[in-house]
Coordinates of C-alpha atoms in Angstrom, one line a residue:
X1311 CA 61.0 65.4 36.3
X1312 CA 58.4 67.7 38.2
X1313 CA 58.7 71.2 36.8
X1314 CA 57.9 74.3 39.1
X1315 CA 56.2 77.5 38.7
X1316 CA 56.5 80.8 40.8
X1317 CA 52.9 81.2 42.2
X1318 CA 53.7 85.0 41.6
X1319 CA 49.9 85.9 41.8
X1320 CA 49.3 84.2 45.3
X1321 CA 52.8 86.6 46.6
X1322 CA 51.6 89.7 45.1
X1323 CA 47.5 89.2 46.5
X1324 CA 49.5 89.0 49.7
X1325 CA 51.7 91.3 49.2
X1326 CA 48.9 94.2 48.0
X1327 CA 45.6 92.9 49.4
X1328 CA 46.6 91.7 52.6
X1329 CA 49.7 93.3 54.2
X1330 CA 49.2 96.2 52.1
X1331 CA 53.1 96.8 51.9
X1332 CA 53.4 100.2 49.7
X1333 CA 50.8 101.7 52.7
X1334 CA 53.0 100.5 55.6
X1335 CA 54.9 103.1 57.6
X1336 CA 58.3 100.8 58.0
X1337 CA 61.0 102.3 55.8
X1338 CA 61.3 101.2 52.3
X1339 CA 57.8 99.8 51.8
X1340 CA 56.7 102.6 50.3
X1341 CA 59.2 101.4 47.0
X1342 CA 57.4 98.5 47.2
X1343 CA 54.4 99.0 44.2
X1344 CA 52.6 96.5 42.7
X1345 CA 54.7 97.0 38.9
X1346 CA 57.8 96.8 41.5
X1347 CA 57.8 93.7 43.4
X1348 CA 55.7 91.6 40.4
X1349 CA 59.1 92.8 38.1
X1350 CA 61.5 91.5 41.1
X1351 CA 58.9 87.9 41.8
X1352 CA 58.5 87.4 37.9
X1353 CA 62.1 87.3 37.0
X1354 CA 63.1 85.3 40.1
X1355 CA 60.5 82.8 39.1
X1356 CA 61.9 82.7 35.9
X1357 CA 65.6 82.2 37.3
X1358 CA 64.2 79.8 39.6
X1359 CA 62.6 77.5 36.9
X1360 CA 64.9 77.8 34.0
X1361 CA 68.0 77.8 36.2
X1362 CA 67.4 76.1 39.7
X1363 CA 64.8 73.5 39.0
X1364 CA 66.9 71.9 36.1
X1365 CA 69.8 71.5 38.7
X1366 CA 67.6 69.6 41.1
X1367 CA 67.0 66.0 40.2
X1368 CA 71.1 66.9 38.8
X1369 CA 72.0 67.3 42.4
X1370 CA 70.4 64.6 44.1
X1371 CA 71.8 62.0 41.8
X1372 CA 75.1 62.7 41.7
X1373 CA 75.9 64.7 44.8
X1374 CA 79.1 66.1 46.5
X1375 CA 82.5 64.5 46.3
X1376 CA 85.4 64.7 48.1
X1377 CA 88.4 64.8 46.4
X1378 CA 92.2 66.1 47.2
X1379 CA 90.7 68.2 50.2
X1380 CA 88.4 69.9 47.1
X1381 CA 84.4 69.2 47.7
X1382 CA 83.1 69.1 43.9
X1383 CA 79.3 70.1 43.6
X1384 CA 76.9 68.6 41.2
X1385 CA 77.3 69.3 37.3
X1386 CA 75.8 72.8 36.7
X1387 CA 76.0 74.1 40.2
X1388 CA 79.0 76.4 39.7
X1389 CA 77.6 78.1 37.0
X1390 CA 74.3 78.6 38.0
X1391 CA 75.6 80.4 41.4
X1392 CA 77.7 82.7 39.3
X1393 CA 74.7 83.8 37.4
X1394 CA 72.7 83.8 40.7
X1395 CA 75.7 85.8 42.3
X1396 CA 75.9 88.2 38.6
X1397 CA 72.3 88.7 38.6
X1398 CA 72.6 89.9 42.2
X1399 CA 70.0 87.9 43.7
X1400 CA 72.3 87.1 46.7
X1401 CA 72.4 90.6 47.4
X1402 CA 69.0 91.7 48.0
X1403 CA 68.2 93.0 51.4
X1404 CA 71.7 93.6 52.0
X1405 CA 72.8 97.2 53.2
X1406 CA 73.3 99.4 50.2
X1407 CA 77.0 100.7 51.6
X1408 CA 78.6 96.7 51.6
X1409 CA 77.4 96.6 48.0
X1410 CA 73.8 95.2 48.7
X1411 CA 70.2 96.5 47.3
X1412 CA 68.7 97.6 50.5
X1413 CA 65.4 95.7 50.3
X1414 CA 63.1 94.8 53.5
X1415 CA 63.8 91.6 54.3
X1416 CA 60.4 90.6 53.1
X1417 CA 61.5 90.8 49.5
X1418 CA 64.6 88.7 50.4
X1419 CA 61.7 86.1 51.8
X1420 CA 60.0 86.0 48.8
X1421 CA 62.5 85.7 46.3
X1422 CA 63.9 83.0 48.4
X1423 CA 61.1 81.0 48.6
X1424 CA 60.9 80.5 44.8
X1425 CA 64.5 79.6 45.0
X1426 CA 64.0 76.9 47.7
X1427 CA 60.8 75.0 45.8
X1428 CA 63.1 75.2 42.8
X1429 CA 66.2 73.5 44.5
X1430 CA 66.8 73.4 48.2
X1431 CA 70.2 72.4 48.2
X1432 CA 71.4 74.6 45.8
X1433 CA 70.0 77.2 48.1
X1434 CA 71.6 76.4 51.4
X1435 CA 74.9 77.7 49.7
X1436 CA 74.1 81.5 49.5
X1437 CA 71.5 80.4 52.8
X1438 CA 73.9 80.2 55.1
X1439 CA 76.1 82.9 53.6
X1440 CA 73.3 85.4 54.1
X1441 CA 73.0 84.5 57.8
X1442 CA 76.9 84.7 58.1
X1443 CA 76.4 88.1 57.0
X1444 CA 73.7 89.0 58.9
X1445 CA 76.1 88.0 62.4
X1446 CA 79.2 90.1 61.4
X1447 CA 77.3 93.1 60.4
X1448 CA 75.6 92.5 64.1
X1449 CA 78.3 92.2 66.4
X1450 CA 81.6 92.5 64.1
X1451 CA 84.0 95.5 64.5
X1452 CA 83.9 97.5 61.6
X1453 CA 87.5 96.1 60.2
X1454 CA 85.7 92.5 60.4
X1455 CA 82.7 94.2 58.6
X1456 CA 84.8 96.5 56.1
X1457 CA 86.9 93.1 55.1
X1458 CA 84.1 90.4 55.3
X1459 CA 80.6 91.6 54.7
X1460 CA 81.0 93.4 50.8
X1461 CA 82.7 90.0 49.9
X1462 CA 79.7 87.4 51.2
X1463 CA 76.9 90.2 50.3
X1464 CA 78.2 89.7 46.3
X1465 CA 78.6 85.9 47.5
X1466 CA 82.2 86.0 45.9
X1467 CA 82.8 84.0 49.9
X1468 CA 80.5 82.1 51.3
X1469 CA 79.3 81.6 54.6
X1470 CA 78.8 78.6 57.1
X1471 CA 77.9 78.2 60.8
X1472 CA 79.8 75.5 63.4
X1473 CA 78.1 74.6 66.3
X1474 CA 77.6 70.6 66.3
X1475 CA 80.1 68.1 67.6
X1476 CA 80.2 64.5 67.7
X1477 CA 79.5 64.3 71.3
X1478 CA 77.4 67.4 71.1
X1479 CA 74.3 68.5 69.2
X1480 CA 71.3 70.3 71.6
X1481 CA 73.3 70.7 74.6
X1482 CA 76.6 72.8 73.3
X1483 CA 77.7 73.0 77.2
X1484 CA 79.4 70.0 76.4
X1485 CA 81.3 71.6 73.5
X1486 CA 85.2 70.4 73.2
X1487 CA 86.6 72.8 70.6
X1488 CA 89.6 75.1 72.1
X1489 CA 90.4 78.9 71.2
X1490 CA 93.9 79.7 72.5
X1491 CA 94.6 83.1 72.4
X1492 CA 97.6 84.0 70.5
X1493 CA 100.2 87.8 71.0
X1494 CA 98.8 89.2 67.9
X1495 CA 95.3 89.1 69.1
X1496 CA 93.8 86.0 66.9
X1497 CA 93.3 82.9 68.3
X1498 CA 94.4 79.1 67.7
X1499 CA 91.0 77.0 66.9
X1500 CA 91.7 73.5 67.8
X1501 CA 88.3 70.9 67.2
X1502 CA 85.9 68.6 65.0
X1503 CA 82.4 70.0 63.8
X1504 CA 80.3 67.8 62.2
X1505 CA 77.0 68.3 60.0
X1506 CA 78.6 71.8 58.7
X1507 CA 76.5 72.8 55.6
X1508 CA 78.6 73.9 52.6
X1509 CA 81.9 73.7 54.7
X1510 CA 83.5 72.9 51.6
X1511 CA 82.7 73.2 47.9
X1512 CA 84.1 75.1 45.0
X1513 CA 81.6 77.7 44.4
X1514 CA 83.2 80.5 45.8
X1515 CA 86.8 81.5 46.1
X1516 CA 86.8 81.6 49.9
X1517 CA 84.6 80.2 52.9
X1518 CA 83.9 82.0 56.0
X1519 CA 83.5 79.8 59.0
X1520 CA 81.9 81.1 62.0
X1521 CA 83.5 78.4 64.7
X1522 CA 82.0 78.2 68.4
X1523 CA 84.8 77.5 70.5
X1524 CA 85.7 77.5 74.1
X1525 CA 88.4 79.9 75.0
X1526 CA 90.0 80.2 78.6
X1527 CA 88.7 81.6 81.5
X1528 CA 85.0 81.5 80.4
X1529 CA 83.8 78.8 82.8
X1530 CA 81.8 75.5 82.3
X1531 CA 78.9 75.2 80.1
X1532 CA 78.1 77.7 77.3
X1533 CA 78.6 80.6 78.7
X1534 CA 82.7 80.0 78.7
X1535 CA 81.8 79.6 74.5
X1536 CA 82.9 82.2 72.0
X1537 CA 82.2 82.9 68.4
X1538 CA 85.1 83.1 66.0
X1539 CA 85.6 84.0 62.2
X1540 CA 87.8 81.3 60.9
X1541 CA 88.4 81.7 56.9
X1542 CA 89.0 79.2 54.6
X1543 CA 92.4 81.2 53.4
X1544 CA 93.4 83.9 55.2
X1545 CA 92.8 87.3 54.2
X1546 CA 96.0 89.7 53.8
X1547 CA 95.4 93.6 55.3
X1548 CA 94.8 94.4 52.0
X1549 CA 92.0 92.2 51.4
X1550 CA 93.7 89.9 49.3
X1551 CA 93.5 86.2 49.7
X1552 CA 96.8 85.0 51.5
X1553 CA 97.7 81.3 53.0
X1554 CA 95.4 78.2 53.2
X1555 CA 93.9 78.2 57.0
X1556 CA 94.7 75.2 58.8
X1557 CA 91.2 73.5 58.2
X1558 CA 90.2 71.0 56.1
X1559 CA 87.0 68.8 55.3
X1560 CA 87.8 65.7 56.5
X1561 CA 84.4 63.8 55.0
X1562 CA 81.2 64.5 53.2
X1563 CA 78.3 63.2 54.8
X1564 CA 76.0 60.8 52.6
X1565 CA 72.3 61.6 53.7
X1566 CA 68.4 60.7 53.4
X1567 CA 67.9 64.1 51.1
X1568 CA 69.1 67.8 50.0
X1569 CA 72.1 65.6 48.3
X1570 CA 73.4 68.6 46.4
X1571 CA 74.7 70.6 49.7
X1572 CA 77.7 69.8 50.6
X1573 CA 77.5 68.6 54.5
X1574 CA 80.8 68.2 56.1
X1575 CA 82.6 67.0 59.0
X1576 CA 85.5 70.1 59.5
X1577 CA 88.8 69.3 61.2
X1578 CA 90.3 72.7 62.6
X1579 CA 93.8 72.1 63.4
X1580 CA 95.2 74.9 64.8
X1581 CA 93.4 77.1 62.7
X1582 CA 93.7 80.8 62.6
X1583 CA 90.8 82.5 64.3
X1584 CA 89.8 86.2 65.0
X1585 CA 86.8 86.7 67.9
X1586 CA 83.8 88.0 66.8
X1587 CA 81.4 89.7 69.4
X1588 CA 82.7 89.7 73.0
X1589 CA 84.9 87.5 74.5
X1590 CA 82.4 84.3 76.2
X1591 CA 79.7 85.5 74.7
X1592 CA 79.5 83.3 71.6
X1593 CA 75.6 82.2 72.1
X1594 CA 74.8 85.8 71.4
X1595 CA 76.1 86.5 69.1
X1596 CA 75.4 83.0 67.3
X1597 CA 71.7 83.2 68.0
X1598 CA 71.8 86.6 65.6
X1599 CA 72.5 83.6 63.1
X1600 CA 70.5 80.9 63.8
X1601 CA 67.0 83.2 64.7
X1602 CA 67.3 84.2 61.1
X1603 CA 68.5 80.0 59.9
X1604 CA 65.0 79.0 61.8
X1605 CA 63.1 81.6 59.8
X1606 CA 64.8 80.6 56.4
X1607 CA 64.1 76.7 57.5
X1608 CA 60.4 77.6 58.5
X1609 CA 60.0 78.9 54.8
X1610 CA 61.7 75.7 53.4
X1611 CA 58.7 73.7 55.0
X1612 CA 56.3 75.1 53.3
X1613 CA 58.5 75.8 50.0
X1614 CA 59.5 72.3 49.5
X1615 CA 55.8 71.3 50.1
X1616 CA 54.8 74.0 47.2
X1617 CA 57.0 72.2 44.6
X1618 CA 55.4 68.9 45.8
X1619 CA 51.9 70.2 45.7
X1620 CA 52.4 71.6 42.3
X1621 CA 53.2 68.0 40.7
X1622 CA 50.6 66.3 42.3
X1623 CA 48.1 68.7 41.5
X1624 CA 49.1 68.2 37.5
X1625 CA 49.5 64.5 38.3
X1626 CA 46.1 64.5 39.4
X1627 CA 44.2 66.2 36.7
X1628 CA 46.3 63.9 34.1
X1629 CA 46.3 60.9 35.6
X1630 CA 43.1 58.6 34.6
X1631 CA 42.1 56.1 37.5
X1632 CA 38.6 54.8 38.0
X1633 CA 35.1 56.6 37.5
X1634 CA 33.7 59.5 39.7
X1635 CA 31.2 58.1 42.3
X1636 CA 28.4 60.6 41.2
X1637 CA 28.6 59.2 37.1
X1638 CA 31.7 59.5 34.3
X1639 CA 33.4 63.5 34.2
X1640 CA 35.5 61.8 30.9
X1641 CA 33.0 60.0 29.2
X1642 CA 35.0 59.8 26.1
X1643 CA 38.2 58.0 28.1
X1644 CA 38.5 55.2 29.7
X1645 CA 38.4 56.4 33.2
X1646 CA 38.2 59.8 34.8
X1647 CA 41.2 61.8 36.3
X1648 CA 42.2 61.3 39.8
X1649 CA 41.2 64.9 40.7
X1650 CA 37.5 63.8 40.8
X1651 CA 37.4 61.3 43.8
X1652 CA 36.8 63.2 47.2
X1653 CA 39.9 62.1 48.8
X1654 CA 42.3 62.9 46.3
X1655 CA 40.5 66.2 46.4
X1656 CA 41.3 66.2 50.2
X1657 CA 44.2 65.7 50.0
X1658 CA 45.1 68.3 47.8
X1659 CA 42.7 70.8 49.9
X1660 CA 45.5 70.2 52.5
X1661 CA 48.0 70.5 51.0
X1662 CA 46.9 74.2 49.0
X1663 CA 45.3 75.3 52.2
X1664 CA 48.6 74.8 54.4
X1665 CA 51.0 76.1 51.8
X1666 CA 49.0 79.4 51.4
X1667 CA 49.1 79.8 55.0
X1668 CA 52.3 78.8 55.4
X1669 CA 53.3 81.5 53.0
X1670 CA 51.3 84.0 54.9
X1671 CA 52.7 83.5 57.9
X1672 CA 55.8 83.9 56.7
X1673 CA 55.4 87.1 54.8
X1674 CA 53.5 88.5 58.2
X1675 CA 56.8 87.4 60.0
X1676 CA 59.1 89.3 57.6
X1677 CA 57.0 92.3 58.0
X1678 CA 57.3 92.0 62.1
X1679 CA 61.5 91.1 61.3
X1680 CA 61.3 94.5 59.5
X1681 CA 59.4 96.1 61.9
X1682 CA 61.6 95.4 64.2
X1683 CA 65.1 96.4 62.8
X1684 CA 63.7 99.9 60.5
X1685 CA 61.4 101.1 62.8
X1686 CA 63.0 99.6 66.4
X1687 CA 59.5 98.0 67.1
X1688 CA 59.6 96.1 70.3
X1689 CA 56.1 94.8 70.3
X1690 CA 57.0 93.5 66.8
X1691 CA 60.1 92.0 68.0
X1692 CA 58.5 90.3 70.7
X1693 CA 55.8 88.8 68.8
X1694 CA 58.5 87.6 65.9
X1695 CA 60.7 86.3 68.5
X1696 CA 57.6 84.4 70.3
X1697 CA 56.7 83.0 66.8
X1698 CA 60.0 82.1 65.7
X1699 CA 59.7 78.4 66.9
X1700 CA 56.2 78.0 65.4
X1701 CA 57.5 79.3 62.0
X1702 CA 60.6 76.8 62.0
X1703 CA 59.1 73.7 63.8
X1704 CA 55.1 73.8 63.0
X1705 CA 55.6 74.3 59.2
X1706 CA 58.5 72.0 58.6
X1707 CA 56.7 69.5 60.7
X1708 CA 53.3 70.0 58.5
X1709 CA 55.8 70.9 55.1
X1710 CA 57.2 67.3 55.6
X1711 CA 53.7 65.6 56.1
X1712 CA 52.0 67.9 53.0
X1713 CA 55.2 66.7 50.8
X1714 CA 54.3 63.1 51.8
X1715 CA 51.0 63.5 51.1
X1716 CA 51.7 65.1 47.6
X1717 CA 53.8 61.6 46.8
X1718 CA 51.1 59.6 48.0
X1719 CA 48.8 61.1 45.3
X1720 CA 51.5 59.4 42.9
X1721 CA 50.3 56.1 44.5
X1722 CA 53.4 53.8 43.6
X1723 CA 54.9 55.7 40.8
X1724 CA 55.0 58.5 44.1
X1725 CA 57.7 55.5 45.5
X1726 CA 59.7 55.4 41.9
X1727 CA 62.6 57.6 41.8
X1728 CA 62.3 58.9 38.0
X1729 CA 58.6 60.7 38.8
X1730 CA 60.9 63.1 41.1
X1731 CA 58.5 63.4 44.1
X1732 CA 60.0 61.1 46.4
X1733 CA 62.7 63.8 46.5
X1734 CA 60.9 66.2 48.1
X1735 CA 60.0 63.9 51.0
X1736 CA 63.5 63.1 51.3
X1737 CA 64.5 66.8 50.8
X1738 CA 61.9 67.8 53.2
X1739 CA 62.9 65.4 55.9
X1740 CA 65.7 67.4 57.1
X1741 CA 64.0 70.6 57.8
X1742 CA 62.4 69.3 60.9
X1743 CA 66.1 68.6 62.5
X1744 CA 68.5 71.1 61.8
X1745 CA 68.8 74.8 63.4
X1746 CA 67.5 73.1 66.5
X1747 CA 64.9 69.6 66.4
X1748 CA 61.4 70.4 66.3
X1749 CA 61.3 68.9 70.1
X1750 CA 63.6 71.8 70.9
X1751 CA 61.6 74.4 69.2
X1752 CA 58.4 73.5 71.4
X1753 CA 60.3 73.2 74.9
X1754 CA 61.9 76.8 73.8
X1755 CA 58.5 77.9 73.0
X1756 CA 56.7 76.5 76.1
X1757 CA 59.7 76.6 78.5
X1758 CA 60.6 80.4 77.4
X1759 CA 59.0 82.3 74.9
X1760 CA 55.9 82.3 76.9
X1761 CA 57.1 83.4 79.7
X1762 CA 59.4 86.0 78.3
X1763 CA 59.0 89.9 79.3
X1764 CA 56.4 88.8 81.6
X1765 CA 54.4 87.3 79.1
X1766 CA 53.6 90.7 76.8
X1767 CA 54.4 88.7 73.6
X1768 CA 52.0 86.0 73.9
X1769 CA 49.4 88.8 74.9
X1770 CA 49.7 91.2 72.5
X1771 CA 49.7 87.9 69.7
X1772 CA 46.5 87.0 71.6
X1773 CA 45.7 90.8 71.5
X1774 CA 46.1 90.6 67.3
X1775 CA 43.9 87.8 67.2
X1776 CA 40.9 89.5 69.4
X1777 CA 41.1 92.6 67.1
X1778 CA 40.6 90.4 64.1
X1779 CA 38.0 88.8 65.3
X1780 CA 36.2 91.9 66.6
X1781 CA 36.8 93.8 63.1
X1782 CA 34.0 91.2 61.5
X1783 CA 31.5 91.5 64.2
X1784 CA 28.2 90.9 62.0
X1785 CA 30.2 90.4 58.7
X1786 CA 28.0 87.2 58.0
X1787 CA 30.6 86.2 55.5
X1788 CA 33.0 86.3 57.8
X1789 CA 31.5 84.1 60.5
X1790 CA 33.1 81.0 58.8
X1791 CA 36.3 82.2 59.2
X1792 CA 36.0 84.2 62.8
X1793 CA 34.3 82.2 64.8
X1794 CA 37.0 79.1 64.3
X1795 CA 39.4 81.3 64.8
X1796 CA 38.0 83.0 68.2
X1797 CA 37.2 79.1 69.6
X1798 CA 40.9 78.1 68.3
X1799 CA 42.5 81.5 69.8
X1800 CA 40.9 80.5 73.5
X1801 CA 41.8 77.0 73.5
X1802 CA 45.5 78.3 73.1
X1803 CA 45.0 80.3 76.1
X1804 CA 43.4 77.4 77.9
X1805 CA 46.7 75.8 77.1
X1806 CA 49.0 78.7 78.1
X1807 CA 47.1 78.9 81.3
X1808 CA 47.3 75.1 82.2
X1809 CA 51.2 75.5 81.8
X1810 CA 51.2 78.4 83.8
X1811 CA 49.2 76.6 86.3
X1812 CA 51.4 73.2 86.1
X1813 CA 55.2 74.4 85.2
X1814 CA 56.3 75.1 88.6
X1815 CA 55.1 72.1 90.7
X1816 CA 55.2 69.8 87.8
X1817 CA 57.7 70.8 84.9
X1818 CA 56.9 67.6 83.1
X1819 CA 53.6 68.3 82.7
X1820 CA 54.4 71.3 80.7
X1821 CA 56.7 70.1 78.6
X1822 CA 55.0 66.8 78.1
X1823 CA 52.6 69.0 75.7
X1824 CA 54.9 71.4 74.1
X1825 CA 55.3 69.7 70.4
X1826 CA 51.2 69.9 70.9
X1827 CA 51.3 73.5 72.1
X1828 CA 53.5 74.0 68.9
X1829 CA 50.9 72.8 66.6
X1830 CA 47.8 74.2 68.6
X1831 CA 50.3 77.6 68.0
X1832 CA 50.5 77.2 64.5
X1833 CA 47.4 76.5 63.7
X1834 CA 45.6 79.2 64.9
X1835 CA 48.3 81.5 63.6
X1836 CA 47.4 80.2 59.9
X1837 CA 43.6 80.3 61.0
X1838 CA 44.4 84.0 61.7
X1839 CA 46.8 84.6 58.4
X1840 CA 43.2 82.6 56.7
X1841 CA 41.1 85.3 58.0
X1842 CA 42.9 88.1 57.1
X1843 CA 43.2 86.7 53.6
X1844 CA 39.5 85.9 53.3
X1845 CA 38.4 89.6 54.3
X1846 CA 40.9 91.2 51.7
X1847 CA 39.8 88.3 48.8
X1848 CA 36.0 89.4 49.9
X1849 CA 37.0 93.3 50.0
X1850 CA 38.6 92.8 46.6
X1851 CA 35.5 90.8 45.1
X1852 CA 33.1 94.3 46.5
X1853 CA 35.6 96.2 44.7
X1854 CA 35.5 94.6 41.2
X1855 CA 39.6 94.3 41.6
X1856 CA 41.4 91.2 40.3
X1857 CA 40.8 88.3 39.2
X1858 CA 37.8 86.7 40.7
X1859 CA 38.2 83.2 40.4
X1860 CA 41.4 83.1 42.0
X1861 CA 40.1 85.3 44.8
X1862 CA 36.6 82.4 45.1
X1863 CA 39.1 79.9 45.3
X1864 CA 40.6 81.9 48.0
X1865 CA 37.8 82.0 49.9
X1866 CA 37.0 78.6 49.5
X1867 CA 40.1 77.3 50.3
X1868 CA 40.4 79.3 53.7
X1869 CA 36.9 78.1 54.4
X1870 CA 38.5 74.6 54.2
X1871 CA 41.6 75.3 56.4
X1872 CA 39.1 76.7 59.1
X1873 CA 36.5 73.8 59.3
X1874 CA 38.8 70.5 58.7
X1875 CA 42.0 71.8 59.6
X1876 CA 41.5 74.6 62.6
X1877 CA 39.8 71.7 64.6
X1878 CA 43.3 69.9 65.4
X1879 CA 43.4 72.4 68.3
X1880 CA 40.9 70.7 70.1
X1881 CA 43.1 67.7 70.1
X1882 CA 46.0 69.0 71.0
X1883 CA 44.5 71.0 74.0
X1884 CA 43.2 67.2 75.3
X1885 CA 46.0 66.3 75.1
X1886 CA 48.0 69.0 77.2
X1887 CA 46.1 68.6 79.8
X1888 CA 46.7 65.2 80.4
X1889 CA 49.6 66.5 81.4
X1890 CA 52.7 64.4 82.0
X1891 CA 51.3 61.1 83.6
X1892 CA 50.6 59.5 80.5
X1893 CA 54.0 60.2 78.8
X1894 CA 56.1 59.3 81.6
X1895 CA 54.2 56.3 83.3
X1896 CA 56.5 54.0 81.9
X1897 CA 60.1 53.2 83.4
X1898 CA 63.2 54.1 81.1
X1899 CA 64.4 50.3 81.5
X1900 CA 60.8 49.1 80.0
X1901 CA 61.5 50.8 76.6

């Protein structure tokens, strides 16, 4: 099975050379000196490699089973979850007053990457809990926070989000789950939810379900939806656990991947629930959790690709196959290693340049979240809201593509389960679908986010790119970065102008190009990140700091991305400007 090594050096380079976190004005960042972050990330990497990675194949092979109403997780999961809980890893960025460590969201993201790369399915249990905790912190009463947050922070209890039903996925206005008010202020929740990750399991003593349902008087569509806290076990006034609530897991789904994550069909049969947030304003409360989950899924996209890339690079160095066209590179052996061949090198460079660029994009996005939450910075909040669909959609589309590229390096052995690389492909695939399928992310970006707040966030983003390019005027070393970035940014602006000119009179013209725009924006974002990384690497080399070979490899990888990947922006723009006619030409009955 593939091993895993946390990319601590790369993370440290981003934190301290690119983002310069300890110099930032964000509260809490001053404590993130190099020795502290290295200690945290090194230990997280050890936990990921030694505890979680060995269980990845176990979870894939065994899956989860439903027995007498209880879901049994794969062998070793319970012990590993208890170890993670005891080590405080579930509480890194939670508020200190609720038992957390109060670290910035950025550190949660960095640690979370190592856990996802090592075992994506396992990490789902604590990842969803983190989101449920955030929703209760943002919208709960003081009593709800006191009851649920400390236990969610510690993962003594875990959390879920319940949106989807058999007849409605994206269109939540079709929801049938009902909430009937009771005399004591609670609600009786009745309905069925599907695709509920961690809906039932044996890792924690209680599960806190956040359930969307329609309460009387809310009207039709999403405006009538409210959000409820529905615990598996009711909680007594003194905080102890009481009777079993009227809910159960009806089935555990058999899925293409993430077999170790219990995906359940949940039945609510008059279960006791408690309103979270305002009545009939459930979507607002749930979006707190959904937006966080989308950022986490975007991280999953590149984190799984990182694990797959590590496996492919190792295989390419070791596997002997053919001779280099320029002459034998391993003359004492029967053949040269795969890595000498240009097409294999191309594949590995595409994987490497995506993963490292996406990591930088995600870390930068986490700093924007910290800036918005800890400083109340509206500009940062606007930019990260704009880019959330890009982080989720682009990174999971590309993460899956890169996992497939890694599998391809293995040839026929990549299709054999014994090598383990096919699991990365199967696991990565779900990230393109859940927390809002990527087509929906693209529609959200084009249909809502571009015009949000009068277009201020997208203009602020373009200003960031323009400032980055202008900062390197006259620096010949940076031209391979700034010139392609300038061109790509203009192409993104041209696409946005096309949407503005056509959206009102022919809305299909905008929506037909939405996925292309999502990818165009993603490439620009990674181009911006590679420009910043190249600048930081050159500066470190000039000052004689760091590992010269690492820094030179960083620059070479960035030049590859700018020369070979960023030109995709021109293709996406060309497609966008064809409008809706080529897409909508066939009548529905012709398919």
